[in-house]
Short mmCIF file of C-alpha atoms in Angstrom, two decimals:
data_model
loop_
_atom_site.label_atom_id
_atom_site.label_comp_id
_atom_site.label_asym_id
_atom_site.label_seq_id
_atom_site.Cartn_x
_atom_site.Cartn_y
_atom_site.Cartn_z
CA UNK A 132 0.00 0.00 0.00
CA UNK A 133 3.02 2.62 0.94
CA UNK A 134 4.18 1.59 -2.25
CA UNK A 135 1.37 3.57 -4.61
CA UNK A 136 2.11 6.33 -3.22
CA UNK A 137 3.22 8.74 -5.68
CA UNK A 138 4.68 11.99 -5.65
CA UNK A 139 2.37 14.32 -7.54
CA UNK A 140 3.02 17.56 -9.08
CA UNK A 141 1.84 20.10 -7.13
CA UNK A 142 -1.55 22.01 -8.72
CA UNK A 143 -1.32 25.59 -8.66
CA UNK A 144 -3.30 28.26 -9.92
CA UNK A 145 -1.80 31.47 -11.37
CA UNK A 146 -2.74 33.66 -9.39
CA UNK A 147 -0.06 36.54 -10.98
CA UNK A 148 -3.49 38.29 -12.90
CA UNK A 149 -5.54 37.89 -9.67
CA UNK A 150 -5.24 41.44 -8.94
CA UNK A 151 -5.99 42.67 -12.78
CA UNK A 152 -9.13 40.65 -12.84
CA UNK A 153 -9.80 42.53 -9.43
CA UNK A 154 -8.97 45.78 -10.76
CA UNK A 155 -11.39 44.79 -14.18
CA UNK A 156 -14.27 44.22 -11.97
CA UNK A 157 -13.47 47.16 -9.72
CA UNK A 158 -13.52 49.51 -12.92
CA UNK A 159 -16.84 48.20 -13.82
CA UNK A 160 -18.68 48.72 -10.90
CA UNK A 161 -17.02 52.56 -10.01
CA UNK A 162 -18.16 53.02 -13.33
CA UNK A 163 -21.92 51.87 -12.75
CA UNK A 164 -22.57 53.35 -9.44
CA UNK A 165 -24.71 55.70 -8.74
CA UNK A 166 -24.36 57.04 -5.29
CA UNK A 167 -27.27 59.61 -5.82
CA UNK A 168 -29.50 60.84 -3.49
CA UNK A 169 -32.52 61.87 -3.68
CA UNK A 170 -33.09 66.10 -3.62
CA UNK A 171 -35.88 68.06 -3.48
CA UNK A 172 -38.54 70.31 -2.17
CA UNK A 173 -40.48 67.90 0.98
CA UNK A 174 -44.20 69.00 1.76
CA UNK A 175 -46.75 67.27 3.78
CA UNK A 176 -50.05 67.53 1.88
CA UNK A 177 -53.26 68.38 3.98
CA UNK A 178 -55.60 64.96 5.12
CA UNK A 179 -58.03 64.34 3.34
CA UNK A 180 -61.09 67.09 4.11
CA UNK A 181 -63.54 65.47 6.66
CA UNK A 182 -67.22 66.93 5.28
CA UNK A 183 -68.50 67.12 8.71
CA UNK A 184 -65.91 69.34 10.03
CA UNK A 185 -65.58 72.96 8.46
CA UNK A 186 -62.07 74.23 7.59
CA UNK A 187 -61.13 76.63 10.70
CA UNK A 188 -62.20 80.84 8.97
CA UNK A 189 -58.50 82.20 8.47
CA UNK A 190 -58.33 86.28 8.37
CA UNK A 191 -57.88 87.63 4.97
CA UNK A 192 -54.92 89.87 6.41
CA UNK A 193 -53.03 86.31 6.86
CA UNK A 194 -53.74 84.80 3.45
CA UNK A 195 -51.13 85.84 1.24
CA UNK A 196 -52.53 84.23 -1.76
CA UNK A 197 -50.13 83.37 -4.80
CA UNK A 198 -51.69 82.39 -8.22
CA UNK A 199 -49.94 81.31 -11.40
CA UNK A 200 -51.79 80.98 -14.60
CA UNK A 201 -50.76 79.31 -17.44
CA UNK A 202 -49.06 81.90 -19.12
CA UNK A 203 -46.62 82.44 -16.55
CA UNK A 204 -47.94 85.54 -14.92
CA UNK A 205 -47.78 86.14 -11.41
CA UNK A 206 -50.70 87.54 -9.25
CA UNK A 207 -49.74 88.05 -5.27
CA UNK A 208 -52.48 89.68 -3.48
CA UNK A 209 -53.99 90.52 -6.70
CA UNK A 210 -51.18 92.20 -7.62
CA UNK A 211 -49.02 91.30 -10.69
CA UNK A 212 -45.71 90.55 -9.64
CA UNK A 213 -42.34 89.28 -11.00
CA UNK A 214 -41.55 85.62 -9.75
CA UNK A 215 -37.90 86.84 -8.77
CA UNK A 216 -39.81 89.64 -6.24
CA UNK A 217 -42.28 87.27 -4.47
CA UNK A 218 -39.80 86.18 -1.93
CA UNK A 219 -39.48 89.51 -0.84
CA UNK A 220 -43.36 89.97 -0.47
CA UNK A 221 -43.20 86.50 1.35
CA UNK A 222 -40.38 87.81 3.40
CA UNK A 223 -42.29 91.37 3.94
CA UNK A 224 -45.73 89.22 4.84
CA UNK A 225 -44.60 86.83 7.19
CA UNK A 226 -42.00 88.63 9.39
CA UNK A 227 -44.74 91.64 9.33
CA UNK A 228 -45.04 92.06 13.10
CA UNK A 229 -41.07 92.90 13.14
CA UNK A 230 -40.86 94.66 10.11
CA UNK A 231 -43.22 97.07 8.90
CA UNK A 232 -46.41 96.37 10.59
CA UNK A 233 -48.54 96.63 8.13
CA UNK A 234 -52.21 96.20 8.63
CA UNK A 235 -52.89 94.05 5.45
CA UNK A 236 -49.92 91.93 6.23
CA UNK A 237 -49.84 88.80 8.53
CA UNK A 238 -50.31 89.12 12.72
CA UNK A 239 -47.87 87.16 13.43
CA UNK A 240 -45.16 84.95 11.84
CA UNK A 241 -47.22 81.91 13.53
CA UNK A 242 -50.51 82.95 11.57
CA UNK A 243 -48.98 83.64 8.60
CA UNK A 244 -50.52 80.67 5.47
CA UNK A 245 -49.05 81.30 2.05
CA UNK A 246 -51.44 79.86 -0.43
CA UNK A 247 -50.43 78.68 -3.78
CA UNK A 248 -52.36 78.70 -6.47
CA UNK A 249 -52.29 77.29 -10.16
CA UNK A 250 -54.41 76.79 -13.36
CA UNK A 251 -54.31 73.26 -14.74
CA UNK A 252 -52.60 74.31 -17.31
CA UNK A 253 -49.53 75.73 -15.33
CA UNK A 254 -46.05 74.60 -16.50
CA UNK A 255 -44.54 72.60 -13.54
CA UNK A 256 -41.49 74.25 -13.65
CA UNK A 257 -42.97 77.47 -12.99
CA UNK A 258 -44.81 75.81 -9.95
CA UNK A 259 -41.41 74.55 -8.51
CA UNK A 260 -40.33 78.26 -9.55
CA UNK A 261 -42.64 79.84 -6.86
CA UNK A 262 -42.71 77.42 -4.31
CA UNK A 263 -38.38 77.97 -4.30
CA UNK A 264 -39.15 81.10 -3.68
CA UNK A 265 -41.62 80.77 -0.89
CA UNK A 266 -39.16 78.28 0.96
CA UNK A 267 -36.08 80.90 0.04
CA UNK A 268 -37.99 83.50 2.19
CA UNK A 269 -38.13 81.36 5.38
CA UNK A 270 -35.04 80.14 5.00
CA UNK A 271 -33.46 83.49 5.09
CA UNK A 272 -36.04 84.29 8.16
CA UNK A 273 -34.91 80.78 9.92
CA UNK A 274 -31.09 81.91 8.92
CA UNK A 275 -31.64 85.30 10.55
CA UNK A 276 -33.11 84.07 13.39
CA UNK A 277 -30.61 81.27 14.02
CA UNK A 278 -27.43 83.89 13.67
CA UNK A 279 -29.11 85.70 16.42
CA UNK A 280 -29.67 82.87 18.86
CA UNK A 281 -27.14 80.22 18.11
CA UNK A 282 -24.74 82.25 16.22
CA UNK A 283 -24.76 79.95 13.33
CA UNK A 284 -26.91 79.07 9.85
CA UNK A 285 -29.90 76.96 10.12
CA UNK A 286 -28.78 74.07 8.38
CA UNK A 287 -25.80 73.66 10.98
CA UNK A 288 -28.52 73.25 13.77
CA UNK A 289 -29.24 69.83 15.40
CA UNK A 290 -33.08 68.38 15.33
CA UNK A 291 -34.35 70.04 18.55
CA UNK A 292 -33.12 73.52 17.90
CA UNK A 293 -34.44 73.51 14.16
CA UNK A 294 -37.66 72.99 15.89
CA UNK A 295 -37.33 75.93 18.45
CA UNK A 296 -36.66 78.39 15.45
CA UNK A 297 -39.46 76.44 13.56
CA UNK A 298 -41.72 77.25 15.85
CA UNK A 299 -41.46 81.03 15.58
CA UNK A 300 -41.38 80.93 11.69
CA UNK A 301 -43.98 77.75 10.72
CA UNK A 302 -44.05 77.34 7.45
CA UNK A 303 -47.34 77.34 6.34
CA UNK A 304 -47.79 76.64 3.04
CA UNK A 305 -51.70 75.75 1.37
CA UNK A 306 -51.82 74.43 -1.57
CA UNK A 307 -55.45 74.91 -2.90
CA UNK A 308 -56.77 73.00 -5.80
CA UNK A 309 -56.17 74.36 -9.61
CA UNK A 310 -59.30 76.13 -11.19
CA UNK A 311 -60.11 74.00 -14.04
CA UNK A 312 -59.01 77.01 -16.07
CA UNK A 313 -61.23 79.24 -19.26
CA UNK A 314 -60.21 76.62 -22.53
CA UNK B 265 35.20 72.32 2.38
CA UNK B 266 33.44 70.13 4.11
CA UNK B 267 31.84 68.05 1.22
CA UNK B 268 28.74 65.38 2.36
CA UNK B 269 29.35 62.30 0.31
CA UNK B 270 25.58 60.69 -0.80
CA UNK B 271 24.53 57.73 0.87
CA UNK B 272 23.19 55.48 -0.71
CA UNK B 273 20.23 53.41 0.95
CA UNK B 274 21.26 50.22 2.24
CA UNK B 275 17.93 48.50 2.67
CA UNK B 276 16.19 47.42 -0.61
CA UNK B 277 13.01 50.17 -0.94
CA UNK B 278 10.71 48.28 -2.52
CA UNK B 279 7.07 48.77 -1.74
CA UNK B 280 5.45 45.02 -0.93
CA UNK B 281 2.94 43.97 -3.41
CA UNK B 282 1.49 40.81 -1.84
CA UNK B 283 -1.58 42.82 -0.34
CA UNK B 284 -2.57 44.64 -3.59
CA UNK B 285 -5.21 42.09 -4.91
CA UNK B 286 -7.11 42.14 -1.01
CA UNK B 287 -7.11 45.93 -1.14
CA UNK B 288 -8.42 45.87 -4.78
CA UNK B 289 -10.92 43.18 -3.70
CA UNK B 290 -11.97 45.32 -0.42
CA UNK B 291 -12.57 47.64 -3.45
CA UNK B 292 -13.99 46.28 -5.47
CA UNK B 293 -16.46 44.45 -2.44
CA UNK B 294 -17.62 48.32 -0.85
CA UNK B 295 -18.53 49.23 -4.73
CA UNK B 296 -20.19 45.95 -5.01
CA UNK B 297 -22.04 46.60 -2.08
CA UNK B 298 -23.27 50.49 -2.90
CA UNK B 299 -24.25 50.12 -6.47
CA UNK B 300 -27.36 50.53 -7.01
CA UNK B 301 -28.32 49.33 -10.72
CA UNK B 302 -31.05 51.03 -12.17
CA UNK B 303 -34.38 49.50 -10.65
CA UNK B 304 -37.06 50.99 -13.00
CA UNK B 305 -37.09 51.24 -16.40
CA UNK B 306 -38.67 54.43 -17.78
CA UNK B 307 -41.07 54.35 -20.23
CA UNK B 308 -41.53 58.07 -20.19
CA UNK B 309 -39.04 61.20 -20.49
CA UNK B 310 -38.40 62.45 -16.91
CA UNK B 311 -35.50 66.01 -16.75
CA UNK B 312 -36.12 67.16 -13.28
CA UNK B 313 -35.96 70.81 -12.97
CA UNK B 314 -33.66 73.21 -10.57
CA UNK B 315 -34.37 75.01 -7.28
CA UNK B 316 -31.80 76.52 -4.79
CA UNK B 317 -33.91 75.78 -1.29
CA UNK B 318 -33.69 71.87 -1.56
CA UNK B 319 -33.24 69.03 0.93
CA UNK B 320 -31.20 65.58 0.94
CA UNK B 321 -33.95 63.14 1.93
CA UNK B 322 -31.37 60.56 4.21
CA UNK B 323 -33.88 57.53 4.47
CA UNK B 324 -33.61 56.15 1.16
CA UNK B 325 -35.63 53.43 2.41
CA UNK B 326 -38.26 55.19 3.12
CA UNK B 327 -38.90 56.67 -0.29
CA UNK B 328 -41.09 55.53 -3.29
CA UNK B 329 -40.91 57.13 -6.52
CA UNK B 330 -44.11 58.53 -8.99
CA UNK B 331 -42.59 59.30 -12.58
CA UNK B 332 -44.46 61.69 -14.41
CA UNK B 333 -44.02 62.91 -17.69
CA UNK B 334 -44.46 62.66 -22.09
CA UNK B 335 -43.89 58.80 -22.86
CA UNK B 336 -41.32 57.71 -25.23
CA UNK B 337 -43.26 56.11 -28.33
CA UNK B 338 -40.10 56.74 -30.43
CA UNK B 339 -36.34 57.57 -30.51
CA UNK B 340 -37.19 61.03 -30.46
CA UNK B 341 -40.42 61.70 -30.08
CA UNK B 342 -43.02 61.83 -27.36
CA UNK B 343 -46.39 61.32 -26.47
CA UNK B 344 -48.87 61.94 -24.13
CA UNK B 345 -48.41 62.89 -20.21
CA UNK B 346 -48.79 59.44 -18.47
CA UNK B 347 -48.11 58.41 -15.26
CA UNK B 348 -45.87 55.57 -14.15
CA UNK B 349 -44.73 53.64 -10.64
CA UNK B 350 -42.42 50.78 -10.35
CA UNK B 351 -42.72 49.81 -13.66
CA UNK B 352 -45.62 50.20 -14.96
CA UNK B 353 -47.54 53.26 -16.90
CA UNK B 354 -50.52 54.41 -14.86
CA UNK B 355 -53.26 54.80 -17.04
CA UNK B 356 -56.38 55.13 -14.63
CA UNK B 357 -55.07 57.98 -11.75
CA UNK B 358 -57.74 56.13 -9.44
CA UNK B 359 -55.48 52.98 -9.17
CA UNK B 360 -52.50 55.26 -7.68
CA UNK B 361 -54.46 55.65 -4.01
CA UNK B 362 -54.44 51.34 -3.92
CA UNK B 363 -50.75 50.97 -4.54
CA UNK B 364 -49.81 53.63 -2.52
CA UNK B 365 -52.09 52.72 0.20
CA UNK B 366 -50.63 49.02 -0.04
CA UNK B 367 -47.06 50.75 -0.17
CA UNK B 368 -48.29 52.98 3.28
CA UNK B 369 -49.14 49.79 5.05
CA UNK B 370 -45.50 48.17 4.46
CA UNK B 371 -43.44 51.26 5.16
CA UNK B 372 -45.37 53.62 8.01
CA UNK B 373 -43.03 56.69 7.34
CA UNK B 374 -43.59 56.63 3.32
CA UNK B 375 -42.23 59.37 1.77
CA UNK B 376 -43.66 59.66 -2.14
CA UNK B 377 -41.17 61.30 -4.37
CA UNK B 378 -42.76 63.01 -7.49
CA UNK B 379 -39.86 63.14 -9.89
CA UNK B 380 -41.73 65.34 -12.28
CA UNK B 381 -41.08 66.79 -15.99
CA UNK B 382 -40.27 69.73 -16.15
CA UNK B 383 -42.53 70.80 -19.10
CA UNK B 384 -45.45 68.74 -17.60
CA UNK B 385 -48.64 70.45 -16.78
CA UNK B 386 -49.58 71.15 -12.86
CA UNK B 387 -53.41 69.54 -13.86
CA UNK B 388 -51.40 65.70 -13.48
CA UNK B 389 -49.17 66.55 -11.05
CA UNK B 390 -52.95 68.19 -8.86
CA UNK B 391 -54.50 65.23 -9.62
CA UNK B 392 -52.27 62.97 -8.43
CA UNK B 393 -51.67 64.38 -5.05
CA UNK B 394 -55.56 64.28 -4.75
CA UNK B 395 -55.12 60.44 -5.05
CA UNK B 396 -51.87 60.44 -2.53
CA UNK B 397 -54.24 62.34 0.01
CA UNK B 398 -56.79 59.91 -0.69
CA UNK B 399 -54.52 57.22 -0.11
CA UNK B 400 -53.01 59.16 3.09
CA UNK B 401 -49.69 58.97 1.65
CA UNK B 402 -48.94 62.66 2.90
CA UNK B 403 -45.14 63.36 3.03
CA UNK B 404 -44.10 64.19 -0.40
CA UNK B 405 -41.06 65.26 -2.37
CA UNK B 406 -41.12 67.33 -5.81
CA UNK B 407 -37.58 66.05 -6.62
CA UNK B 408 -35.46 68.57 -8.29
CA UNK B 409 -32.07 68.98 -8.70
CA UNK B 410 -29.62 71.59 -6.94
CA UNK B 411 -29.39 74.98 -9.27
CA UNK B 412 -26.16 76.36 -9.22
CA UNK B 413 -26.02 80.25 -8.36
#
């Protein structure tokens, strides 16, 4: 039985292009990823309306009422207006009881409810346009606000003190239905 | 004159290569690992627009997309505004508030991104938020990319 026993080559694999083949399949796959994530403009739409309960009566003086028809033309207030000027009108509106205390403008900053509205024929773009615009003004006010306070920009704010400045600026932003529009 | 003669190294420099292929393969194994390969297939045209006031939504888990915008019928040419989720075109609006509503019941904390043409018309985009709100699917997302000042 010790006799059969043979010395055998050795089997070996090459393993010299191991770390090309590596490299190959590394190439592919930096070139197909996609780290991306995911940007945008985050709303939370209203519940659906209950029909028993009537919508609580909000003063005219802290409606600031946006519309956008389909030709691009901007009505705030019923006043034409440019889209790059609204954020100063938002600005103006909601930060009223610190700035010029006007008695058309908002109360307060708390009771303050931009309303945007569109036609159905509205290009999106000009939707996304406006509503940029609305969240530029508050986050200048939340900016301002946190510089005084904290001494530094919103964004650099953990959870709980986002929601402290929140709470003095809310952003409230309606978003009423489109009229069905003239054509 | 004082004069400094060279010296020459006497070790061997000579940077060991044994590792290489496991630090390629670690690599290679974290890209493995992140790529995401394309999960839908778009039947329609979708170029997001810009804004400057954006967020970075964190959870990806949590988010579900809605595709609107023309569909491709040819190489170049396009057809009507349709709908589409996962991968299928939408064509009755009323079936959105069942998916999502399934969708809700898995994942609590949904968050529905629209990722929206830009040259679609805000009538779609209206109507199907009316079937997210019917569906209670309320934290949305009008995706858009970052606009460079």
């Amino acid at each position: 039985m010790l006799l059969k026993k043979k010395k055998r080559e050795e089997a070996e694999i090459p393993s010299a292009s191991l770390a090309d083949i590596a490299f190959l399949l590394l190439i592919f796959f930096l070139v197909t990823t996609t780290i991306d994530v995911d940007t945008g403009i985050g709303l939370v739409l209203p519940p659906k309306p209950d029909e028993n309960v009537k919508p609580p009566p909000v003063k005219e003086r802290n409606l600031l009422k946006i519309l956008v028809n389909q030709q691009g033309l901007v009505l705030v207030n019923d006043m034409p207006s440019a889209v790059t000027d609204v954020k100063q009108k938002v600005l103006d509106f909601v930060d009223n009881a610190n700035r010029a205390q006007d008695a058309n403008l908002s109360e307060s900053p708390k009771s303050a409810i931009v309303s945007l509205k569109t036609d159905r024929a509205t290009p999106y773009s000009l939707y996304i346009a406006m509503l940029d615009e609305v969240r530029g003004a508050y986050n200048e006010l939340w900016d301002t606000l946190s510089m005084q306070r904290f001494g530094v920009k919103y964004a650099m704010l953990d959870n709980e003190r986002k929601a402290e400045i929140r709470a003095v600026y809310p952003m409230n932003i309606s978003e009423a239905e489109p009229d069905p529009g003239t054509n | 004159m004082a004069k400094f003669s060279k010296k020459n190294a006497s070790t061997k420099q000579e940077v060991p290569t044994a590792a290489l292929p496991d630090i390629i393969f670690m690599l290679l194994i974290f890209f493995m690992v992140t790529t995401v390969l394309r999960e839908v297939t778009l039947q329609i045209r979708v170029t997001l627009t810009k804004a400057v006031n954006i967020e970075k939504i964190e959870e990806k888990r949590l988010v579900s997309y809605v595709y609107m915008g023309p569909e491709k019928v040819g190489q170049n040419s396009f057809g009507a505004t349709k709908v589409q989720i996962d991968d299928v075109l939408i064509e009755d609006l009323t079936n959105i508030r069942t998916i999502m509503y399934e969708k809700l019941l898995e994942q609590p904390k949904l968050i529905v991104s629209l990722r929206v043409d830009m040259d679609s018309e805000m009538g779609l985009v209206t109507d199907v938020k009316q079937e997210l709100r019917e569906a209670n699917t309320l934290r949305i997302n009008y995706s858009t990319k970052r606009k460079v000042l």
